[in-house]
Coordinates of C-alpha atoms in Angstrom, one line a residue:
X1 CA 0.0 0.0 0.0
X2 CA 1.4 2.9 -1.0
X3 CA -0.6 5.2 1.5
X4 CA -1.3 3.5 4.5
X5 CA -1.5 6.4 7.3
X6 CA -5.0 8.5 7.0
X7 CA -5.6 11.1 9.3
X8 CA -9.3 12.9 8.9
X9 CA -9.8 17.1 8.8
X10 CA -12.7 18.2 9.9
X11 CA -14.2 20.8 7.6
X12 CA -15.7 23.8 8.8
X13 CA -19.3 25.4 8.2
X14 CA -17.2 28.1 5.9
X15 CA -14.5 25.6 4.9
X16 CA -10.9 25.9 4.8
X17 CA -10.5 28.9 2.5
X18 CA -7.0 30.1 2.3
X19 CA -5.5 27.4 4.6
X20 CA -6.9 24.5 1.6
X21 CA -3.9 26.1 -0.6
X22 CA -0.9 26.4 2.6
X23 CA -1.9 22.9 3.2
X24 CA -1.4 21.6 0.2
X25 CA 1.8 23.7 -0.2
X26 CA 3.1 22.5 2.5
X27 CA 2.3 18.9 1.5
X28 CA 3.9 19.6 -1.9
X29 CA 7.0 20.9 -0.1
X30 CA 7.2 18.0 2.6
X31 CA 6.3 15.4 0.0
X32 CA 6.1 16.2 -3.7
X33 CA 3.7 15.8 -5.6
X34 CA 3.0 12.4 -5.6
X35 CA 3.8 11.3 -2.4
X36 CA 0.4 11.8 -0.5
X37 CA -3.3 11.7 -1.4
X38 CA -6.3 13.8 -0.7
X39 CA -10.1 12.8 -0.9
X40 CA -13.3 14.6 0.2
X41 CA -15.8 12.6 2.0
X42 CA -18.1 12.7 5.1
X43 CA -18.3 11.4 8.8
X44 CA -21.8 11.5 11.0
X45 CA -22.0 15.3 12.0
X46 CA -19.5 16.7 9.9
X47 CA -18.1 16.9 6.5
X48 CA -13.8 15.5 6.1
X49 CA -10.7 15.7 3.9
X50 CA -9.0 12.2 4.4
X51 CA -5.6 12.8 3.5
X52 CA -2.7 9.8 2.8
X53 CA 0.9 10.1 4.5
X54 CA 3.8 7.1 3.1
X55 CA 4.2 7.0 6.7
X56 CA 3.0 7.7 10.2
X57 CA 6.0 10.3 10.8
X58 CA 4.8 12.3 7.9
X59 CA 1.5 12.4 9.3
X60 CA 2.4 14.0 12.6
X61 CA 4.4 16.7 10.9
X62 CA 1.4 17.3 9.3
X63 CA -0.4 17.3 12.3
X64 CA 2.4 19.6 14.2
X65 CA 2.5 22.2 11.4
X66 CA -1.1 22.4 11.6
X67 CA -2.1 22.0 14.8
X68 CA -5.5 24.4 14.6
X69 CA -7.5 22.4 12.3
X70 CA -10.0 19.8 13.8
X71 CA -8.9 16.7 13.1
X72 CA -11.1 13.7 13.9
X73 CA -10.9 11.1 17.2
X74 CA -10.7 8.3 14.5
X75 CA -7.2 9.5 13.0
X76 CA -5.6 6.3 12.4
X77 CA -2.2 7.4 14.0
X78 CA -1.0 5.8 17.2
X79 CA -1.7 9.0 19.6
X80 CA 0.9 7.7 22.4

């Protein structure tokens, strides 16, 4: 599997306006551009990005840089 760590952003009412385009910068910088995914979905009670690390080190930078968005309890990241 190519992409095996997902980690879920909650979306807000509004959306992520100008932080949609530093994420993905950032991604792009961290990663390149084919070394993550992004998909749009929804969860009970809100709507998600899901985005894809390589690994589960990736996915807590990501979560370090960006430590203000919402993301949701069912990350599937080790949180200890």
């Amino acid at each position: 599997m190519k992409f095996p760590v997902r980690i879920r952003i909650a979306i807000p009412e509004l959306g992520l306006g100008l932080r949609f385009d530093e994420i993905h910068r950032w991604l792009r910088a961290r990663l390149g551009h084919t070394g993550f995914a992004m998909t749009g979905g929804t969860m009970p009670g809100f709507d998600a990005t899901f985005i894809y690390f390589p690994d589960v080190l990736s996915a807590y930078d990501f979560m370090a840089t960006f430590p203000d968005l919402e993301y949701a309890a069912e990350a599937d990241l080790p949180l200890n």
